[in-house]
PDB file of C-alpha atoms in Angstrom:
ATOM      1  CA  MET A   1      -9.682   2.300  49.270  1.00 50.00           C
ATOM      2  CA  LYS A   2      -6.783   0.066  48.698  1.00 57.00           C
ATOM      3  CA  ALA A   3      -8.217  -1.793  45.226  1.00 54.00           C
ATOM      4  CA  PHE A   4      -8.491   1.981  43.423  1.00 52.00           C
ATOM      5  CA  ARG A   5      -5.176   2.752  43.789  1.00 58.00           C
ATOM      6  CA  HIS A   6      -3.848  -0.038  41.198  1.00 55.00           C
ATOM      7  CA  ALA A   7      -7.321   0.979  38.619  1.00 55.00           C
ATOM      8  CA  ALA A   8      -5.780   4.065  37.041  1.00 56.00           C
ATOM      9  CA  PRO A   9      -2.021   1.730  36.274  1.00 61.00           C
ATOM     10  CA  ILE A  10      -4.403  -0.510  34.847  1.00 60.00           C
ATOM     11  CA  ALA A  11      -6.736   1.409  32.876  1.00 55.00           C
ATOM     12  CA  SER A  12      -3.788   3.172  31.326  1.00 58.00           C
ATOM     13  CA  TRP A  13      -1.809   0.180  29.826  1.00 51.00           C
ATOM     14  CA  ALA A  14      -4.780  -1.443  28.512  1.00 53.00           C
ATOM     15  CA  LEU A  15      -5.888   1.813  26.661  1.00 51.00           C
ATOM     16  CA  LEU A  16      -1.724   2.063  25.553  1.00 52.00           C
ATOM     17  CA  CYS A  17      -2.052  -1.040  24.618  1.00 52.00           C
ATOM     18  CA  GLY A  18      -5.376  -0.703  22.680  1.00 52.00           C
ATOM     19  CA  ALA A  19      -4.012   2.093  20.505  1.00 49.00           C
ATOM     20  CA  GLY A  20      -0.637   0.260  19.786  1.00 48.00           C
ATOM     21  CA  LEU A  21      -2.876  -1.705  18.243  1.00 44.00           C
ATOM     22  CA  VAL A  22      -5.188   0.191  16.742  1.00 42.00           C
ATOM     23  CA  ALA A  23      -2.040   1.334  14.891  1.00 43.00           C
ATOM     24  CA  CYS A  24      -0.908  -1.820  13.656  1.00 44.00           C
ATOM     25  CA  THR A  25      -4.287  -2.378  12.022  1.00 42.00           C
ATOM     26  CA  GLY A  26      -3.739   0.618   9.647  1.00 42.00           C
ATOM     27  CA  MET A  27      -0.469  -0.995   8.410  1.00 44.00           C
ATOM     28  CA  ARG A  28      -1.793  -3.654   7.007  1.00 46.00           C
ATOM     29  CA  ALA A  29      -2.362  -3.729   3.129  1.00 47.00           C
ATOM     30  CA  ASP A  30      -5.680  -3.272   1.294  1.00 57.00           C
ATOM     31  CA  PRO A  31      -7.648  -6.116   1.715  1.00 55.00           C
ATOM     32  CA  ALA A  32      -8.380  -5.829  -2.337  1.00 82.00           C
ATOM     33  CA  ALA A  33      -4.332  -5.386  -3.157  1.00 90.00           C
ATOM     34  CA  GLN A  34      -2.826  -8.142  -4.960  1.00 92.00           C
ATOM     35  CA  ARG A  35       0.863  -9.442  -5.040  1.00 92.00           C
ATOM     36  CA  VAL A  36       2.416  -9.197  -8.277  1.00 85.00           C
ATOM     37  CA  THR A  37       6.281 -10.081  -8.607  1.00 81.00           C
ATOM     38  CA  VAL A  38       8.185  -8.124 -11.401  1.00 75.00           C
ATOM     39  CA  GLU A  39      11.574  -8.868 -11.952  1.00 72.00           C
ATOM     40  CA  GLY A  40      12.611 -10.138  -8.684  1.00 78.00           C
ATOM     41  CA  ARG A  41      10.610  -7.076  -6.956  1.00 79.00           C
ATOM     42  CA  THR A  42       7.493  -7.541  -5.061  1.00 85.00           C
ATOM     43  CA  TYR A  43       4.475  -5.075  -4.609  1.00 87.00           C
ATOM     44  CA  LEU A  44       1.021  -5.289  -3.623  1.00 93.00           C
ATOM     45  CA  VAL A  45      -1.138  -3.848  -6.629  1.00 94.00           C
ATOM     46  CA  SER A  46      -4.583  -2.861  -6.602  1.00 95.00           C
ATOM     47  CA  ALA A  47      -6.989  -0.481  -7.773  1.00 95.00           C
ATOM     48  CA  LEU A  48      -8.098   3.059  -6.150  1.00 92.00           C
ATOM     49  CA  THR A  49     -10.773   3.857  -8.945  1.00 92.00           C
ATOM     50  CA  ALA A  50     -11.489   2.843 -12.261  1.00 88.00           C
ATOM     51  CA  GLY A  51      -9.438   4.732 -14.077  1.00 94.00           C
ATOM     52  CA  THR A  52      -6.666   4.797 -11.126  1.00 96.00           C
ATOM     53  CA  TRP A  53      -4.014   2.295  -9.724  1.00 96.00           C
ATOM     54  CA  ILE A  54      -2.053   2.191  -6.916  1.00 95.00           C
ATOM     55  CA  ALA A  55       1.069   0.087  -6.230  1.00 92.00           C
ATOM     56  CA  SER A  56       3.475  -0.185  -2.677  1.00 91.00           C
ATOM     57  CA  SER A  57       5.488  -1.977  -1.348  1.00 88.00           C
ATOM     58  CA  PRO A  58       4.197  -4.917   0.749  1.00 89.00           C
ATOM     59  CA  THR A  59       6.479  -3.793   3.913  1.00 86.00           C
ATOM     60  CA  ALA A  60       5.876  -0.305   5.426  1.00 81.00           C
ATOM     61  CA  GLY A  61       8.733   1.316   3.585  1.00 82.00           C
ATOM     62  CA  PRO A  62       9.101   3.473   1.096  1.00 85.00           C
ATOM     63  CA  ILE A  63       9.295   1.950  -2.674  1.00 86.00           C
ATOM     64  CA  SER A  64      12.213   2.384  -5.133  1.00 82.00           C
ATOM     65  CA  THR A  65      12.090   5.301  -7.498  1.00 84.00           C
ATOM     66  CA  THR A  66      14.650   4.297  -9.673  1.00 85.00           C
ATOM     67  CA  PRO A  67      14.576   4.155 -13.612  1.00 90.00           C
ATOM     68  CA  ALA A  68      14.614  -0.156 -12.940  1.00 86.00           C
ATOM     69  CA  GLY A  69      12.445   0.484 -10.023  1.00 84.00           C
ATOM     70  CA  ARG A  70      10.025   3.071 -11.136  1.00 88.00           C
ATOM     71  CA  ALA A  71       9.708   0.453 -14.413  1.00 89.00           C
ATOM     72  CA  ALA A  72       8.940  -2.522 -12.495  1.00 86.00           C
ATOM     73  CA  LEU A  73       5.784  -0.826 -11.266  1.00 89.00           C
ATOM     74  CA  LEU A  74       4.824   0.656 -14.408  1.00 92.00           C
ATOM     75  CA  GLN A  75       4.706  -3.092 -15.820  1.00 89.00           C
ATOM     76  CA  ALA A  76       3.111  -4.552 -12.377  1.00 86.00           C
ATOM     77  CA  ILE A  77       0.313  -2.544 -12.874  1.00 92.00           C
ATOM     78  CA  GLU A  78       0.027  -3.368 -16.705  1.00 92.00           C
ATOM     79  CA  GLN A  79       0.275  -6.421 -15.608  1.00 86.00           C
ATOM     80  CA  HIS A  80      -2.488  -6.656 -13.015  1.00 87.00           C
ATOM     81  CA  SER A  81      -4.914  -4.188 -14.691  1.00 90.00           C
ATOM     82  CA  GLY A  82      -4.744  -4.855 -18.275  1.00 91.00           C
ATOM     83  CA  CYS A  83      -4.647  -1.652 -18.959  1.00 93.00           C
ATOM     84  CA  LYS A  84      -2.058   0.977 -20.047  1.00 95.00           C
ATOM     85  CA  VAL A  85      -0.785   3.235 -18.321  1.00 96.00           C
ATOM     86  CA  THR A  86      -0.588   6.829 -19.472  1.00 96.00           C
ATOM     87  CA  ASP A  87       0.383   9.274 -16.114  1.00 97.00           C
ATOM     88  CA  VAL A  88       2.268   8.412 -12.560  1.00 96.00           C
ATOM     89  CA  ASP A  89       3.411  10.002  -9.402  1.00 94.00           C
ATOM     90  CA  TYR A  90       4.306   9.376  -6.573  1.00 93.00           C
ATOM     91  CA  SER A  91       2.106  10.633  -2.992  1.00 93.00           C
ATOM     92  CA  ARG A  92       2.660   8.964   0.339  1.00 93.00           C
ATOM     93  CA  GLY A  93       6.272  10.637   0.487  1.00 91.00           C
ATOM     94  CA  GLY A  94       7.626   7.979  -1.896  1.00 89.00           C
ATOM     95  CA  MET A  95       5.314   4.943  -0.215  1.00 91.00           C
ATOM     96  CA  GLN A  96       3.483   4.805  -3.176  1.00 92.00           C
ATOM     97  CA  LEU A  97       2.752   5.241  -6.233  1.00 94.00           C
ATOM     98  CA  ASP A  98       0.179   6.142  -8.459  1.00 96.00           C
ATOM     99  CA  ALA A  99      -0.987   5.102 -11.766  1.00 97.00           C
ATOM    100  CA  GLN A 100      -3.789   6.467 -14.350  1.00 97.00           C
ATOM    101  CA  VAL A 101      -4.958   4.211 -16.862  1.00 96.00           C
ATOM    102  CA  ASP A 102      -6.259   4.278 -19.918  1.00 95.00           C
ATOM    103  CA  CYS A 103      -8.521   0.693 -20.170  1.00 90.00           C
ATOM    104  CA  ALA A 104     -10.059   1.383 -23.637  1.00 88.00           C
ATOM    105  CA  SER A 105      -7.137   0.702 -25.178  1.00 71.00           C
ATOM    106  CA  ARG A 106      -5.413  -2.652 -23.802  1.00 64.00           C
ATOM    107  CA  LEU A 107      -2.448  -3.738 -23.722  1.00 57.00           C
ATOM    108  CA  LYS A 108      -2.454  -6.913 -25.840  1.00 56.00           C
ATOM    109  CA  ASN A 109      -0.488  -9.496 -25.406  1.00 49.00           C
TER     110      ASN A 109
END
């Protein structure tokens, strides 16, 4: 019986550690996301669908909602997608910018 006395605390500890590791993997960036730097700010930009792109901070914090920050985010999405942003909205509590893009009228460089 002595051996079973420590089994419950060890199992609880292992379960807690496993839950912590699973939570950490949820904070990783989307593997398809690309780092884009605009005016000294780095963002993760990726396609959600053919007409929807998202931009987020590479850290677990909120993204800039200032006019300059928003302009940088739009520029990052347009640079990476090669499409014109037509509509935007912040989501996930300010952690992400969702952008609708029009790829029929590609940006002219």
